[in-house]
Coordinates of C-alpha atoms in Angstrom, one line a residue:
M143 CA 0.0 0.0 0.0
E144 CA 1.5 3.3 -1.1
L145 CA 1.5 6.1 1.4
F146 CA 0.8 9.8 0.5
T147 CA 2.5 11.7 3.3
S148 CA 5.2 13.7 1.4
W149 CA 3.4 17.1 1.0
H150 CA 3.2 18.5 4.5
C151 CA 3.2 22.2 3.3
W152 CA 2.9 24.2 0.1
P153 CA 6.7 24.5 -0.5
Q154 CA 6.9 20.6 -0.5
A155 CA 3.8 20.2 -2.7
E156 CA 4.5 22.9 -5.3
P157 CA 7.4 21.2 -7.1
G158 CA 5.5 18.0 -7.6
L159 CA 2.5 19.9 -8.8
R160 CA 4.5 21.9 -11.3
A161 CA 6.1 18.7 -12.6
R162 CA 2.7 17.2 -13.4
L163 CA 0.2 20.0 -14.0
P164 CA -0.1 23.1 -16.3
P165 CA 0.8 26.4 -14.7
G166 CA -2.8 27.6 -14.7
T167 CA -3.9 24.6 -12.7
V168 CA -1.1 25.0 -10.2
A169 CA -2.1 28.7 -9.8
Q170 CA -5.7 27.6 -9.1
V171 CA -4.7 25.0 -6.6
A172 CA -2.3 27.5 -4.9
E173 CA -5.3 29.9 -4.5
A174 CA -7.4 27.1 -3.0
V175 CA -4.6 26.1 -0.6
A176 CA -4.1 29.7 0.6
F177 CA -7.9 30.1 1.1
A178 CA -8.2 26.8 3.0
A179 CA -5.3 27.6 5.2
C180 CA -6.9 31.0 6.1
Q181 CA -10.3 29.4 6.8
H182 CA -9.0 26.5 8.9
G183 CA -6.6 28.8 10.8
D184 CA -5.0 27.0 13.7
Q185 CA -7.1 23.8 13.5
R186 CA -5.0 20.7 14.1
R187 CA -5.0 17.0 13.3
P188 CA -5.0 14.5 16.3
T189 CA -1.3 14.2 15.8
G190 CA -0.9 18.0 16.4
A191 CA 0.1 18.7 12.8
P192 CA -1.6 21.6 11.0
Y193 CA -4.9 20.7 9.5
T194 CA -3.6 21.8 6.0
E195 CA -1.5 18.6 6.1
H196 CA -4.6 16.5 5.6
L197 CA -5.7 18.8 2.7
L198 CA -2.4 18.4 1.0
E199 CA -2.4 14.7 1.5
T200 CA -5.8 14.5 -0.2
L201 CA -4.3 16.6 -3.0
E202 CA -1.3 14.3 -3.2
V203 CA -3.5 11.2 -3.4
L204 CA -5.3 12.6 -6.4
V205 CA -2.3 14.1 -8.3
R206 CA 0.6 11.7 -7.5
G207 CA -1.6 8.6 -7.1
A208 CA -4.7 8.8 -9.3
G209 CA -3.2 11.1 -11.9
A210 CA -6.0 13.7 -11.6
M211 CA -5.5 16.9 -13.5
D212 CA -8.9 18.7 -13.5
P213 CA -8.3 22.0 -11.7
D214 CA -11.8 22.1 -10.2
V215 CA -11.5 18.7 -8.8
L216 CA -8.1 19.5 -7.3
A217 CA -9.3 22.7 -5.8
A218 CA -12.4 21.0 -4.3
A219 CA -10.0 18.4 -2.8
V220 CA -8.2 21.1 -1.0
L221 CA -11.4 22.9 0.0
H222 CA -13.4 19.8 0.9
D223 CA -13.8 20.6 4.6
V224 CA -14.2 24.4 4.6
I225 CA -18.0 24.4 4.8
E226 CA -18.2 21.6 7.4
D227 CA -15.4 22.7 9.7
T228 CA -15.1 26.5 9.3
R229 CA -17.4 29.5 9.1
C230 CA -17.1 29.6 5.3
T231 CA -20.5 29.4 3.5
L232 CA -21.4 27.7 0.3
A233 CA -22.2 31.2 -1.2
E234 CA -18.8 32.5 -0.3
L235 CA -17.1 29.4 -1.8
T236 CA -19.2 29.8 -5.0
A237 CA -18.3 33.5 -5.3
R238 CA -14.6 32.7 -4.9
F239 CA -14.2 29.5 -6.9
G240 CA -17.3 29.0 -9.0
P241 CA -20.4 26.8 -8.8
R242 CA -18.6 23.6 -9.9
V243 CA -16.0 23.6 -7.2
A244 CA -18.6 24.6 -4.6
G245 CA -20.9 21.9 -5.8
L246 CA -18.3 19.2 -5.4
V247 CA -17.5 20.5 -1.9
G248 CA -21.2 20.4 -1.1
W249 CA -21.4 16.7 -2.1
V250 CA -18.7 15.7 0.4
T251 CA -19.9 17.9 3.3
I252 CA -21.8 16.2 6.1
P253 CA -25.0 18.3 6.8
P254 CA -25.4 19.5 10.3
A255 CA -27.9 17.6 12.5
V256 CA -31.0 19.6 13.4
P257 CA -32.3 19.7 17.0
G258 CA -33.7 16.2 17.8
Q259 CA -31.9 14.5 14.9
D260 CA -29.5 11.7 15.5
R261 CA -26.0 12.7 14.4
A262 CA -25.0 9.1 13.6
Q263 CA -28.1 8.7 11.4
V264 CA -27.3 11.9 9.6
K265 CA -23.8 10.6 8.9
R266 CA -25.1 7.2 7.7
E267 CA -27.5 8.9 5.3
Y268 CA -24.7 11.1 4.0
L269 CA -22.5 8.1 3.4
L270 CA -25.3 6.3 1.6
G271 CA -26.0 9.4 -0.4
L272 CA -22.5 9.4 -1.9
R273 CA -23.6 6.5 -4.1
A274 CA -25.6 9.1 -6.1
A275 CA -22.8 11.6 -6.2
P276 CA -21.2 12.6 -9.5
R277 CA -17.9 11.0 -10.4
D278 CA -15.8 14.0 -9.6
A279 CA -17.2 14.3 -6.1
I280 CA -16.6 10.6 -5.5
L281 CA -12.9 11.1 -6.5
V282 CA -12.6 13.9 -3.9
K283 CA -14.2 11.7 -1.2
L284 CA -12.0 8.7 -2.1
A285 CA -8.9 10.8 -1.8
D286 CA -10.1 12.4 1.4
R287 CA -10.7 9.1 3.1
A288 CA -7.5 7.6 1.7
S289 CA -5.6 10.4 3.5
N290 CA -7.3 9.6 6.8
V291 CA -7.2 5.8 6.7
Q292 CA -3.6 5.4 5.4
T293 CA -2.5 6.2 9.0
L294 CA -5.4 4.5 10.7
R295 CA -3.0 3.0 13.4
N296 CA -2.7 6.5 14.9
L297 CA -6.2 6.2 16.3
P298 CA -7.2 4.3 19.5
P299 CA -7.8 0.6 18.8
G300 CA -11.6 0.8 19.1
R301 CA -11.8 3.6 16.6
Q302 CA -9.5 1.8 14.3
R303 CA -11.9 -1.0 14.0
A304 CA -14.9 1.3 13.7
Y305 CA -13.4 3.3 10.8
Y306 CA -12.1 0.2 9.1
A307 CA -15.7 -1.3 9.1
Q308 CA -17.2 2.1 8.0
T309 CA -14.7 2.4 5.2
V310 CA -15.2 -1.1 3.9
E311 CA -19.0 -0.7 4.0
Y312 CA -19.4 2.7 2.6
I313 CA -16.3 3.9 0.9
V314 CA -14.6 0.9 -0.7
P315 CA -17.7 0.3 -3.0
L316 CA -17.4 3.8 -4.4
A317 CA -13.9 2.9 -5.7
G318 CA -15.2 0.1 -7.9
E319 CA -15.4 2.2 -11.0
E320 CA -12.0 3.9 -10.5
S321 CA -9.2 1.4 -11.2
W322 CA -6.4 3.2 -9.4
F323 CA -8.6 3.7 -6.2
A324 CA -9.9 0.2 -6.5
D325 CA -6.4 -1.2 -6.4
W326 CA -5.3 1.2 -3.6
Y327 CA -8.2 0.4 -1.4
A328 CA -7.7 -3.4 -2.0
G329 CA -4.2 -3.0 -0.8
W330 CA -5.3 -0.9 2.2
A331 CA -8.0 -3.4 3.2
E332 CA -5.4 -6.2 3.1
A333 CA -2.9 -4.2 5.1
F334 CA -5.5 -3.5 7.8
A335 CA -7.4 -6.8 7.6
D336 CA -6.6 -7.6 11.3
L337 CA -9.1 -4.8 12.2
A338 CA -12.0 -6.7 10.7
E339 CA -14.3 -7.9 13.5
P340 CA -14.3 -11.7 14.1
G341 CA -17.4 -13.4 12.6
G342 CA -18.2 -10.3 10.6
S343 CA -19.9 -8.4 13.4
A344 CA -19.5 -4.7 13.0
P345 CA -18.2 -2.6 15.9
E346 CA -20.2 0.4 17.1
E347 CA -20.1 3.0 14.3
P348 CA -18.1 6.1 15.1
S349 CA -20.2 9.2 15.9
Q350 CA -18.5 11.2 13.2
E351 CA -16.0 11.2 10.4
I352 CA -12.4 10.6 11.3
P353 CA -11.5 13.6 13.5
S354 CA -9.0 15.7 11.5
Q355 CA -9.0 18.7 13.8
A356 CA -9.4 19.4 17.5
N357 CA -10.9 22.9 17.4
R358 CA -13.9 23.6 15.1
P359 CA -15.3 27.1 15.3
A360 CA -18.0 27.7 17.9
G361 CA -21.5 28.4 16.9

């Protein structure tokens, strides 16, 4: 299973992008990275690393792994959490990056639970709804989840099993039509097969997506 953990910051990512993408695409991605970094601010991953590290890993999966070159898809990959995890709105994202990028981000954003609504059920419905997502949104989601689960061992054991089961049930099927992702997730599932529950019983489903940051904005 190939890891995508080389691009920790923009100066590390930029040479690889310029080697693979047209200058105009690199410029659009750079704008998205700067915007995302501003929006996410000092949010951190559980490891303490800046949250932008996850965004650049997602980008790295698409560019260096899957060979994606569409500038809107790459921008959406970098921006995929700004609506869910910051104060940025869909309208603001549309005005800055256009309706296609904003639409892709919208597809991979878990909607907030309304009062009285079960958060876990909202998330399950979101994951099931990805089956109807357009191909480009699925590419963003596959790359997003690959970034998170490639280092699954960093989570506590119980959460490792829960996210393994969730990924196998909801995310791996989305990779079926994408040959590179299908191969990568097959290798991932084999590498983490020890996390499968004996007898096929699924562990308690995690209450939210893999926690990528420790401090979401209040309100």
